[in-house]
PDB file of C-alpha atoms in Angstrom:
ATOM      1  CA  UNK A 222     -11.805  13.805  -7.603  1.00 38.00           C
ATOM      2  CA  UNK A 223      -9.985  15.854 -10.199  1.00 36.00           C
ATOM      3  CA  UNK A 224      -7.850  14.157 -12.804  1.00 34.00           C
ATOM      4  CA  UNK A 225      -4.199  15.102 -12.993  1.00 37.00           C
ATOM      5  CA  UNK A 226      -0.983  13.568 -14.204  1.00 37.00           C
ATOM      6  CA  UNK A 227       2.156  12.876 -12.207  1.00 44.00           C
ATOM      7  CA  UNK A 228       4.418  13.223 -15.240  1.00 38.00           C
ATOM      8  CA  UNK A 229       5.986  16.425 -13.947  1.00 37.00           C
ATOM      9  CA  UNK A 230       7.563  16.930 -10.542  1.00 38.00           C
ATOM     10  CA  UNK A 231       6.122  19.315  -7.962  1.00 41.00           C
ATOM     11  CA  UNK A 232       7.973  22.561  -7.336  1.00 42.00           C
ATOM     12  CA  UNK A 233      10.941  22.017  -5.047  1.00 40.00           C
ATOM     13  CA  UNK A 234       9.603  24.691  -2.702  1.00 42.00           C
ATOM     14  CA  UNK A 235       6.368  22.783  -2.102  1.00 49.00           C
ATOM     15  CA  UNK A 236       7.476  19.130  -2.106  1.00 59.00           C
ATOM     16  CA  UNK A 237      10.031  17.089  -0.210  1.00 78.00           C
ATOM     17  CA  UNK A 238      13.012  15.638  -2.024  1.00 87.00           C
ATOM     18  CA  UNK A 239      11.647  12.045  -1.760  1.00 92.00           C
ATOM     19  CA  UNK A 240       8.365  13.190  -3.326  1.00 94.00           C
ATOM     20  CA  UNK A 241      10.158  14.981  -6.166  1.00 94.00           C
ATOM     21  CA  UNK A 242      12.286  11.921  -6.911  1.00 96.00           C
ATOM     22  CA  UNK A 243       9.268   9.616  -6.679  1.00 97.00           C
ATOM     23  CA  UNK A 244       7.438  11.684  -9.286  1.00 95.00           C
ATOM     24  CA  UNK A 245      10.464  11.992 -11.574  1.00 96.00           C
ATOM     25  CA  UNK A 246      11.933   8.497 -11.272  1.00 97.00           C
ATOM     26  CA  UNK A 247       8.996   6.361 -10.121  1.00 97.00           C
ATOM     27  CA  UNK A 248      10.813   5.438  -6.898  1.00 98.00           C
ATOM     28  CA  UNK A 249      12.772   6.973  -4.049  1.00 97.00           C
ATOM     29  CA  UNK A 250      14.646   5.848  -0.943  1.00 97.00           C
ATOM     30  CA  UNK A 251      14.081   7.403   2.470  1.00 97.00           C
ATOM     31  CA  UNK A 252      17.201   6.488   4.479  1.00 97.00           C
ATOM     32  CA  UNK A 253      16.833   5.885   8.206  1.00 97.00           C
ATOM     33  CA  UNK A 254      13.062   6.316   8.012  1.00 98.00           C
ATOM     34  CA  UNK A 255      12.734   4.270  11.207  1.00 98.00           C
ATOM     35  CA  UNK A 256      15.180   3.247  13.887  1.00 98.00           C
ATOM     36  CA  UNK A 257      16.909  -0.050  13.122  1.00 97.00           C
ATOM     37  CA  UNK A 258      15.891  -1.202  16.615  1.00 98.00           C
ATOM     38  CA  UNK A 259      12.217  -0.918  15.652  1.00 98.00           C
ATOM     39  CA  UNK A 260      12.779  -3.059  12.571  1.00 98.00           C
ATOM     40  CA  UNK A 261      14.749  -5.578  14.613  1.00 98.00           C
ATOM     41  CA  UNK A 262      11.903  -5.833  17.128  1.00 98.00           C
ATOM     42  CA  UNK A 263       9.361  -6.375  14.348  1.00 98.00           C
ATOM     43  CA  UNK A 264      11.564  -9.036  12.764  1.00 98.00           C
ATOM     44  CA  UNK A 265      11.812 -10.785  16.151  1.00 98.00           C
ATOM     45  CA  UNK A 266       8.040 -10.673  16.634  1.00 98.00           C
ATOM     46  CA  UNK A 267       7.573 -12.340  13.247  1.00 98.00           C
ATOM     47  CA  UNK A 268      10.331 -14.957  13.647  1.00 98.00           C
ATOM     48  CA  UNK A 269       7.947 -17.830  14.401  1.00 98.00           C
ATOM     49  CA  UNK A 270       5.709 -16.817  11.485  1.00 98.00           C
ATOM     50  CA  UNK A 271       8.676 -16.912   9.144  1.00 98.00           C
ATOM     51  CA  UNK A 272       9.594 -20.341  10.523  1.00 98.00           C
ATOM     52  CA  UNK A 273       6.075 -21.801  10.364  1.00 98.00           C
ATOM     53  CA  UNK A 274       4.920 -20.389   7.015  1.00 98.00           C
ATOM     54  CA  UNK A 275       5.394 -22.808   4.093  1.00 98.00           C
ATOM     55  CA  UNK A 276       7.034 -21.809   0.844  1.00 98.00           C
ATOM     56  CA  UNK A 277       4.783 -20.235  -1.758  1.00 98.00           C
ATOM     57  CA  UNK A 278       3.430 -22.116  -4.750  1.00 98.00           C
ATOM     58  CA  UNK A 279       3.611 -20.655  -8.245  1.00 97.00           C
ATOM     59  CA  UNK A 280       6.214 -18.815 -10.234  1.00 95.00           C
ATOM     60  CA  UNK A 281       5.046 -15.309  -9.367  1.00 96.00           C
ATOM     61  CA  UNK A 282       5.069 -15.635  -5.584  1.00 97.00           C
ATOM     62  CA  UNK A 283       8.229 -17.737  -5.800  1.00 97.00           C
ATOM     63  CA  UNK A 284       8.757 -21.324  -4.734  1.00 97.00           C
ATOM     64  CA  UNK A 285      11.771 -20.363  -2.590  1.00 98.00           C
ATOM     65  CA  UNK A 286       9.891 -17.473  -1.007  1.00 98.00           C
ATOM     66  CA  UNK A 287       7.724 -17.250   2.102  1.00 98.00           C
ATOM     67  CA  UNK A 288       4.979 -14.635   2.394  1.00 98.00           C
ATOM     68  CA  UNK A 289       2.325 -13.849   4.983  1.00 98.00           C
ATOM     69  CA  UNK A 290       0.084 -10.879   5.757  1.00 98.00           C
ATOM     70  CA  UNK A 291      -1.937  -9.450   8.669  1.00 98.00           C
ATOM     71  CA  UNK A 292       1.169  -7.864  10.174  1.00 98.00           C
ATOM     72  CA  UNK A 293      -0.833  -5.423  12.282  1.00 98.00           C
ATOM     73  CA  UNK A 294      -2.341  -8.390  14.139  1.00 98.00           C
ATOM     74  CA  UNK A 295       1.019 -10.119  14.524  1.00 98.00           C
ATOM     75  CA  UNK A 296       3.145  -7.324  15.991  1.00 98.00           C
ATOM     76  CA  UNK A 297       2.464  -3.927  17.563  1.00 97.00           C
ATOM     77  CA  UNK A 298       5.558  -2.612  15.771  1.00 98.00           C
ATOM     78  CA  UNK A 299       3.898  -3.020  12.362  1.00 98.00           C
ATOM     79  CA  UNK A 300       1.778   0.074  12.997  1.00 98.00           C
ATOM     80  CA  UNK A 301       4.933   2.214  13.014  1.00 98.00           C
ATOM     81  CA  UNK A 302       5.554   1.204   9.406  1.00 98.00           C
ATOM     82  CA  UNK A 303       1.958   1.665   8.281  1.00 98.00           C
ATOM     83  CA  UNK A 304       1.458   5.026  10.000  1.00 98.00           C
ATOM     84  CA  UNK A 305       4.891   6.557   9.275  1.00 98.00           C
ATOM     85  CA  UNK A 306       3.961  10.263   9.011  1.00 97.00           C
ATOM     86  CA  UNK A 307       6.230  11.284   6.128  1.00 96.00           C
ATOM     87  CA  UNK A 308       5.516   8.213   4.024  1.00 97.00           C
ATOM     88  CA  UNK A 309       1.788   8.305   4.705  1.00 97.00           C
ATOM     89  CA  UNK A 310       1.823  11.949   3.663  1.00 96.00           C
ATOM     90  CA  UNK A 311       3.563  11.063   0.399  1.00 97.00           C
ATOM     91  CA  UNK A 312       1.002   8.334  -0.311  1.00 98.00           C
ATOM     92  CA  UNK A 313      -1.863  10.726   0.327  1.00 97.00           C
ATOM     93  CA  UNK A 314      -0.297  13.374  -1.922  1.00 96.00           C
ATOM     94  CA  UNK A 315       0.232  10.904  -4.777  1.00 97.00           C
ATOM     95  CA  UNK A 316      -3.168   9.204  -4.572  1.00 98.00           C
ATOM     96  CA  UNK A 317      -5.284  12.098  -3.331  1.00 97.00           C
ATOM     97  CA  UNK A 318      -6.229  13.481  -6.774  1.00 96.00           C
ATOM     98  CA  UNK A 319      -8.181  10.309  -7.566  1.00 96.00           C
ATOM     99  CA  UNK A 320      -9.961   9.463  -4.320  1.00 97.00           C
ATOM    100  CA  UNK A 321     -11.700  10.908  -1.313  1.00 95.00           C
ATOM    101  CA  UNK A 322      -9.380   9.012   1.053  1.00 97.00           C
ATOM    102  CA  UNK A 323      -6.723   6.330   0.698  1.00 98.00           C
ATOM    103  CA  UNK A 324      -6.710   2.881   2.283  1.00 98.00           C
ATOM    104  CA  UNK A 325      -4.215   0.245   3.295  1.00 98.00           C
ATOM    105  CA  UNK A 326      -3.743  -2.218   0.452  1.00 98.00           C
ATOM    106  CA  UNK A 327      -1.613  -4.781   2.245  1.00 98.00           C
ATOM    107  CA  UNK A 328       1.029  -5.554   4.819  1.00 98.00           C
ATOM    108  CA  UNK A 329       3.109  -8.547   3.818  1.00 98.00           C
ATOM    109  CA  UNK A 330       6.278 -10.063   5.228  1.00 98.00           C
ATOM    110  CA  UNK A 331       8.605 -11.668   2.685  1.00 98.00           C
ATOM    111  CA  UNK A 332      11.521 -14.056   3.110  1.00 98.00           C
ATOM    112  CA  UNK A 333      13.554 -14.719  -0.031  1.00 98.00           C
ATOM    113  CA  UNK A 334      15.578 -17.888   0.516  1.00 98.00           C
ATOM    114  CA  UNK A 335      18.811 -18.898  -1.207  1.00 98.00           C
ATOM    115  CA  UNK A 336      18.312 -20.103  -4.799  1.00 98.00           C
ATOM    116  CA  UNK A 337      15.142 -18.023  -5.198  1.00 98.00           C
ATOM    117  CA  UNK A 338      14.762 -17.091  -8.854  1.00 98.00           C
ATOM    118  CA  UNK A 339      14.316 -13.500 -10.061  1.00 97.00           C
ATOM    119  CA  UNK A 340      10.684 -12.469 -10.015  1.00 97.00           C
ATOM    120  CA  UNK A 341       8.770 -11.644 -13.173  1.00 97.00           C
ATOM    121  CA  UNK A 342       9.057  -7.865 -13.722  1.00 97.00           C
ATOM    122  CA  UNK A 343       5.617  -6.380 -13.181  1.00 97.00           C
ATOM    123  CA  UNK A 344       3.572  -3.324 -12.256  1.00 97.00           C
ATOM    124  CA  UNK A 345       1.296  -3.705  -9.247  1.00 98.00           C
ATOM    125  CA  UNK A 346      -1.355  -1.453 -10.802  1.00 97.00           C
ATOM    126  CA  UNK A 347      -2.127  -4.338 -13.174  1.00 96.00           C
ATOM    127  CA  UNK A 348      -4.113  -5.955 -10.351  1.00 95.00           C
ATOM    128  CA  UNK A 349      -6.898  -3.626 -11.437  1.00 96.00           C
ATOM    129  CA  UNK A 350      -8.158  -3.339 -14.994  1.00 93.00           C
ATOM    130  CA  UNK A 351      -8.700   0.417 -15.035  1.00 93.00           C
ATOM    131  CA  UNK A 352      -7.125   2.920 -17.437  1.00 94.00           C
ATOM    132  CA  UNK A 353      -3.373   3.375 -17.093  1.00 93.00           C
ATOM    133  CA  UNK A 354      -0.958   6.125 -18.015  1.00 95.00           C
ATOM    134  CA  UNK A 355      -2.600   8.926 -16.021  1.00 93.00           C
ATOM    135  CA  UNK A 356      -4.093   7.520 -12.817  1.00 96.00           C
ATOM    136  CA  UNK A 357      -1.906   6.241  -9.991  1.00 98.00           C
ATOM    137  CA  UNK A 358      -3.652   3.452  -8.100  1.00 98.00           C
ATOM    138  CA  UNK A 359      -1.006   2.422  -5.598  1.00 98.00           C
ATOM    139  CA  UNK A 360       2.046   3.429  -3.570  1.00 98.00           C
ATOM    140  CA  UNK A 361       4.376   0.662  -2.348  1.00 98.00           C
ATOM    141  CA  UNK A 362       6.870   0.823   0.514  1.00 98.00           C
ATOM    142  CA  UNK A 363       9.542  -1.846   0.961  1.00 98.00           C
ATOM    143  CA  UNK A 364      10.950  -2.109   4.484  1.00 98.00           C
ATOM    144  CA  UNK A 365      14.051  -4.359   4.758  1.00 98.00           C
ATOM    145  CA  UNK A 366      14.600  -6.433   7.900  1.00 98.00           C
ATOM    146  CA  UNK A 367      18.028  -7.571   6.680  1.00 98.00           C
ATOM    147  CA  UNK A 368      20.416  -5.792   4.314  1.00 98.00           C
ATOM    148  CA  UNK A 369      19.101  -5.823   0.747  1.00 98.00           C
ATOM    149  CA  UNK A 370      21.811  -6.232  -1.837  1.00 98.00           C
ATOM    150  CA  UNK A 371      22.043  -7.343  -5.454  1.00 98.00           C
ATOM    151  CA  UNK A 372      23.482 -10.721  -4.386  1.00 98.00           C
ATOM    152  CA  UNK A 373      20.600 -11.660  -2.073  1.00 98.00           C
ATOM    153  CA  UNK A 374      17.785 -10.522  -4.341  1.00 97.00           C
ATOM    154  CA  UNK A 375      17.069  -6.912  -3.485  1.00 98.00           C
ATOM    155  CA  UNK A 376      14.230  -5.177  -5.311  1.00 98.00           C
ATOM    156  CA  UNK A 377      14.977  -4.320  -8.936  1.00 98.00           C
ATOM    157  CA  UNK A 378      13.511  -1.027 -10.146  1.00 98.00           C
ATOM    158  CA  UNK A 379      13.227   0.260 -13.709  1.00 98.00           C
ATOM    159  CA  UNK A 380      13.626   4.046 -13.299  1.00 97.00           C
ATOM    160  CA  UNK A 381      11.226   6.272 -15.234  1.00 97.00           C
ATOM    161  CA  UNK A 382       9.068   3.295 -16.235  1.00 97.00           C
ATOM    162  CA  UNK A 383       6.038   4.782 -14.493  1.00 97.00           C
ATOM    163  CA  UNK A 384       3.066   6.910 -15.443  1.00 97.00           C
ATOM    164  CA  UNK A 385       2.622   7.269 -19.200  1.00 96.00           C
ATOM    165  CA  UNK A 386       5.728   5.113 -19.700  1.00 96.00           C
ATOM    166  CA  UNK A 387       3.737   2.171 -18.375  1.00 95.00           C
ATOM    167  CA  UNK A 388       1.957   2.124 -21.728  1.00 95.00           C
ATOM    168  CA  UNK A 389       5.199   1.325 -23.569  1.00 92.00           C
ATOM    169  CA  UNK A 390       5.684  -2.403 -24.264  1.00 85.00           C
ATOM    170  CA  UNK A 391       9.377  -2.300 -23.303  1.00 89.00           C
ATOM    171  CA  UNK A 392      11.127  -0.051 -20.758  1.00 90.00           C
ATOM    172  CA  UNK A 393      13.802   2.248 -22.152  1.00 88.00           C
ATOM    173  CA  UNK A 394      15.906   2.029 -18.983  1.00 90.00           C
ATOM    174  CA  UNK A 395      17.878  -0.812 -17.428  1.00 95.00           C
ATOM    175  CA  UNK A 396      16.913  -2.033 -13.949  1.00 97.00           C
ATOM    176  CA  UNK A 397      18.847  -0.967 -10.891  1.00 97.00           C
ATOM    177  CA  UNK A 398      19.360  -3.081  -7.780  1.00 98.00           C
ATOM    178  CA  UNK A 399      18.488  -0.873  -4.795  1.00 98.00           C
ATOM    179  CA  UNK A 400      20.785  -1.262  -1.780  1.00 98.00           C
ATOM    180  CA  UNK A 401      18.843  -0.963   1.480  1.00 98.00           C
ATOM    181  CA  UNK A 402      19.541  -1.431   5.167  1.00 98.00           C
ATOM    182  CA  UNK A 403      17.126  -1.997   8.058  1.00 98.00           C
ATOM    183  CA  UNK A 404      15.412   1.299   8.803  1.00 98.00           C
ATOM    184  CA  UNK A 405      15.505   2.477   5.176  1.00 98.00           C
ATOM    185  CA  UNK A 406      12.304   2.640   3.128  1.00 98.00           C
ATOM    186  CA  UNK A 407      12.039   2.139  -0.633  1.00 98.00           C
ATOM    187  CA  UNK A 408       8.931   3.854  -2.045  1.00 98.00           C
ATOM    188  CA  UNK A 409       7.750   3.148  -5.573  1.00 98.00           C
ATOM    189  CA  UNK A 410       4.591   3.739  -7.559  1.00 98.00           C
ATOM    190  CA  UNK A 411       2.117   1.103  -8.638  1.00 98.00           C
ATOM    191  CA  UNK A 412       2.923   2.032 -12.240  1.00 98.00           C
ATOM    192  CA  UNK A 413       6.678   1.451 -11.795  1.00 98.00           C
ATOM    193  CA  UNK A 414       8.131  -1.723 -13.298  1.00 98.00           C
ATOM    194  CA  UNK A 415       9.890  -3.749 -10.623  1.00 98.00           C
ATOM    195  CA  UNK A 416      10.544  -7.246  -9.296  1.00 98.00           C
ATOM    196  CA  UNK A 417      12.559  -9.119  -6.700  1.00 98.00           C
ATOM    197  CA  UNK A 418      16.000 -10.183  -7.810  1.00 98.00           C
ATOM    198  CA  UNK A 419      17.292 -13.725  -7.469  1.00 98.00           C
ATOM    199  CA  UNK A 420      18.951 -14.758  -4.215  1.00 98.00           C
ATOM    200  CA  UNK A 421      22.427 -16.004  -5.113  1.00 98.00           C
ATOM    201  CA  UNK A 422      23.675 -15.721  -1.531  1.00 98.00           C
ATOM    202  CA  UNK A 423      23.651 -18.210   1.346  1.00 98.00           C
ATOM    203  CA  UNK A 424      21.431 -16.069   3.582  1.00 98.00           C
ATOM    204  CA  UNK A 425      17.706 -15.342   3.754  1.00 98.00           C
ATOM    205  CA  UNK A 426      16.607 -11.863   2.700  1.00 98.00           C
ATOM    206  CA  UNK A 427      13.717 -10.765   4.959  1.00 98.00           C
ATOM    207  CA  UNK A 428      11.542  -7.682   4.884  1.00 98.00           C
ATOM    208  CA  UNK A 429       8.016  -6.371   4.582  1.00 98.00           C
ATOM    209  CA  UNK A 430       6.039  -4.463   2.031  1.00 98.00           C
ATOM    210  CA  UNK A 431       3.329  -1.984   2.994  1.00 98.00           C
ATOM    211  CA  UNK A 432       1.167  -0.489   0.282  1.00 98.00           C
ATOM    212  CA  UNK A 433      -1.602   2.075   0.046  1.00 98.00           C
ATOM    213  CA  UNK A 434      -4.226   2.339  -2.684  1.00 98.00           C
ATOM    214  CA  UNK A 435      -7.175   4.446  -3.764  1.00 98.00           C
ATOM    215  CA  UNK A 436      -9.961   4.208  -1.219  1.00 98.00           C
ATOM    216  CA  UNK A 437     -12.569   3.019  -3.725  1.00 97.00           C
ATOM    217  CA  UNK A 438     -10.579   0.024  -4.987  1.00 97.00           C
ATOM    218  CA  UNK A 439     -10.826  -3.567  -3.836  1.00 97.00           C
ATOM    219  CA  UNK A 440      -7.558  -3.959  -1.874  1.00 97.00           C
ATOM    220  CA  UNK A 441      -5.152  -6.854  -2.318  1.00 98.00           C
ATOM    221  CA  UNK A 442      -5.668  -7.969   1.280  1.00 98.00           C
ATOM    222  CA  UNK A 443      -9.213  -8.275   2.606  1.00 97.00           C
ATOM    223  CA  UNK A 444      -8.745  -5.924   5.526  1.00 97.00           C
ATOM    224  CA  UNK A 445     -12.059  -6.635   7.269  1.00 96.00           C
ATOM    225  CA  UNK A 446     -11.183 -10.347   7.440  1.00 97.00           C
ATOM    226  CA  UNK A 447      -7.571  -9.632   8.369  1.00 98.00           C
ATOM    227  CA  UNK A 448      -8.691  -7.248  11.130  1.00 98.00           C
ATOM    228  CA  UNK A 449     -12.299  -7.938  12.204  1.00 97.00           C
ATOM    229  CA  UNK A 450     -13.957  -5.456  14.587  1.00 96.00           C
ATOM    230  CA  UNK A 451     -12.813  -7.295  17.713  1.00 96.00           C
ATOM    231  CA  UNK A 452      -9.213  -6.780  16.540  1.00 97.00           C
ATOM    232  CA  UNK A 453      -9.549  -3.338  14.962  1.00 97.00           C
ATOM    233  CA  UNK A 454     -11.236  -1.833  18.036  1.00 96.00           C
ATOM    234  CA  UNK A 455      -7.822  -1.947  19.753  1.00 96.00           C
ATOM    235  CA  UNK A 456      -6.167   0.104  16.999  1.00 98.00           C
ATOM    236  CA  UNK A 457      -5.776   3.866  17.059  1.00 97.00           C
ATOM    237  CA  UNK A 458      -8.748   5.497  15.277  1.00 97.00           C
ATOM    238  CA  UNK A 459      -6.530   6.735  12.429  1.00 98.00           C
ATOM    239  CA  UNK A 460      -5.179   3.234  11.830  1.00 98.00           C
ATOM    240  CA  UNK A 461      -8.638   1.665  11.979  1.00 98.00           C
ATOM    241  CA  UNK A 462      -9.835   4.206   9.420  1.00 98.00           C
ATOM    242  CA  UNK A 463      -6.920   3.407   7.117  1.00 98.00           C
ATOM    243  CA  UNK A 464      -7.725  -0.310   7.105  1.00 98.00           C
ATOM    244  CA  UNK A 465     -11.308   0.364   6.077  1.00 96.00           C
ATOM    245  CA  UNK A 466     -13.347   1.342   9.112  1.00 97.00           C
ATOM    246  CA  UNK A 467     -14.544   4.533   7.442  1.00 96.00           C
ATOM    247  CA  UNK A 468     -16.678   5.311   4.444  1.00 96.00           C
ATOM    248  CA  UNK A 469     -15.312   6.523   1.151  1.00 96.00           C
ATOM    249  CA  UNK A 470     -17.728   9.133  -0.147  1.00 95.00           C
ATOM    250  CA  UNK A 471     -20.230   8.609  -1.678  1.00 95.00           C
ATOM    251  CA  UNK A 472     -21.482   5.898   0.675  1.00 94.00           C
ATOM    252  CA  UNK A 473     -18.859   3.267  -0.221  1.00 95.00           C
ATOM    253  CA  UNK A 474     -17.878   0.662   2.346  1.00 95.00           C
ATOM    254  CA  UNK A 475     -20.834   1.343   4.589  1.00 95.00           C
ATOM    255  CA  UNK A 476     -22.416  -0.897   7.210  1.00 94.00           C
ATOM    256  CA  UNK A 477     -26.210  -0.723   7.158  1.00 94.00           C
ATOM    257  CA  UNK A 478     -25.893   2.656   5.455  1.00 95.00           C
ATOM    258  CA  UNK A 479     -23.558   4.102   8.098  1.00 95.00           C
ATOM    259  CA  UNK A 480     -19.819   4.391   8.696  1.00 94.00           C
ATOM    260  CA  UNK A 481     -18.395   0.988   9.722  1.00 95.00           C
ATOM    261  CA  UNK A 482     -16.418   2.672  12.502  1.00 95.00           C
ATOM    262  CA  UNK A 483     -19.564   2.300  14.626  1.00 94.00           C
ATOM    263  CA  UNK A 484     -18.658  -1.401  14.912  1.00 94.00           C
ATOM    264  CA  UNK A 485     -15.563  -0.463  16.920  1.00 95.00           C
ATOM    265  CA  UNK A 486     -17.489   0.933  19.869  1.00 90.00           C
ATOM    266  CA  UNK A 487     -20.338  -0.475  21.902  1.00 84.00           C
ATOM    267  CA  UNK A 488     -22.776  -2.735  20.111  1.00 81.00           C
ATOM    268  CA  UNK A 489     -24.715  -0.512  17.693  1.00 80.00           C
ATOM    269  CA  UNK A 490     -28.485  -0.355  18.031  1.00 77.00           C
ATOM    270  CA  UNK A 491     -30.496  -2.348  15.541  1.00 84.00           C
ATOM    271  CA  UNK A 492     -32.067  -1.647  13.204  1.00 91.00           C
ATOM    272  CA  UNK A 493     -29.959   1.219  11.843  1.00 92.00           C
ATOM    273  CA  UNK A 494     -31.082   3.962   9.488  1.00 92.00           C
ATOM    274  CA  UNK A 495     -28.937   4.883   6.494  1.00 94.00           C
ATOM    275  CA  UNK A 496     -27.233   8.313   6.573  1.00 93.00           C
ATOM    276  CA  UNK A 497     -25.946  10.143   3.491  1.00 94.00           C
ATOM    277  CA  UNK A 498     -22.161  10.363   3.150  1.00 93.00           C
ATOM    278  CA  UNK A 499     -21.632  12.490   0.045  1.00 92.00           C
ATOM    279  CA  UNK A 500     -18.811  14.540  -1.453  1.00 91.00           C
ATOM    280  CA  UNK A 501     -19.352  18.307  -1.212  1.00 92.00           C
ATOM    281  CA  UNK A 502     -20.250  18.582  -4.902  1.00 92.00           C
ATOM    282  CA  UNK A 503     -22.779  15.773  -4.562  1.00 92.00           C
ATOM    283  CA  UNK A 504     -24.173  17.263  -1.359  1.00 92.00           C
ATOM    284  CA  UNK A 505     -24.737  20.602  -3.081  1.00 94.00           C
ATOM    285  CA  UNK A 506     -26.424  18.921  -6.049  1.00 94.00           C
ATOM    286  CA  UNK A 507     -28.629  16.866  -3.750  1.00 92.00           C
ATOM    287  CA  UNK A 508     -29.628  19.884  -1.652  1.00 92.00           C
ATOM    288  CA  UNK A 509     -30.524  21.866  -4.778  1.00 93.00           C
ATOM    289  CA  UNK A 510     -32.620  18.944  -6.029  1.00 93.00           C
ATOM    290  CA  UNK A 511     -34.451  18.549  -2.735  1.00 92.00           C
ATOM    291  CA  UNK A 512     -35.048  22.302  -2.464  1.00 91.00           C
ATOM    292  CA  UNK A 513     -36.433  22.346  -5.999  1.00 89.00           C
ATOM    293  CA  UNK A 514     -38.805  19.515  -5.219  1.00 86.00           C
ATOM    294  CA  UNK A 515     -40.044  21.262  -2.108  1.00 83.00           C
ATOM    295  CA  UNK A 516     -40.557  24.511  -4.002  1.00 80.00           C
ATOM    296  CA  UNK A 517     -42.673  22.680  -6.561  1.00 81.00           C
ATOM    297  CA  UNK A 518     -44.659  21.063  -3.786  1.00 65.00           C
TER     298      UNK A 518
END
């Protein structure tokens, strides 16, 4: 897990334009990332959840806002957002220097109702109290279900407020209101200052946020409760791994010392014996240690 900074953009020949802009500006938009029909179907699947969910309590979540998670258990279309190949690849490229594998941080549907106040500007990396300015902990993706505009409270982004700039007490750029349509995807870093705008329209602004974080962090959403084995066993193996049914080397997130993916098949035998799951550098160190002990014996 080498340490590197994202303060400079990758070479244009080796990185996509969205990745270059994400590194330079702290955000990027991928237009038409998914078909609008897919987003419409997801929105329809979640219609009763939007209707039944009460308004949030507290100024941060927003008292004219509705939020709920577990989208992968609520609609089969949610997996198309979570497993979008280009966006997942960007998340892995951004977060890869600091972890063995990434994980799903959350899926959350959001409905911003008329008269919703602007959200407190914030950086999502502040959920965790680790060092800031060099490490990226999180990649967010906003997926609009309805048009996002300045009038109805679209996401406000402070460009170039990410990375080392997150250490500055005040941003040196003004926020921009990002226009989005269903099918577009807004990607921004966990170190980027952002917040929902206020909804001054007469319509509800609906959408979802999907985020990915370092595999060794405690995620925002408790994925094993959101998707217990009896639910996760119906997911594709790659999706089940992303929500936590795999170990993060060394030995993190194990079940009885083994990879928790064994819970997705037939009932595992009991008792189980622990099995090493080490990074290559740790494996080499361990093998040298064991060999040295045997030589002495």
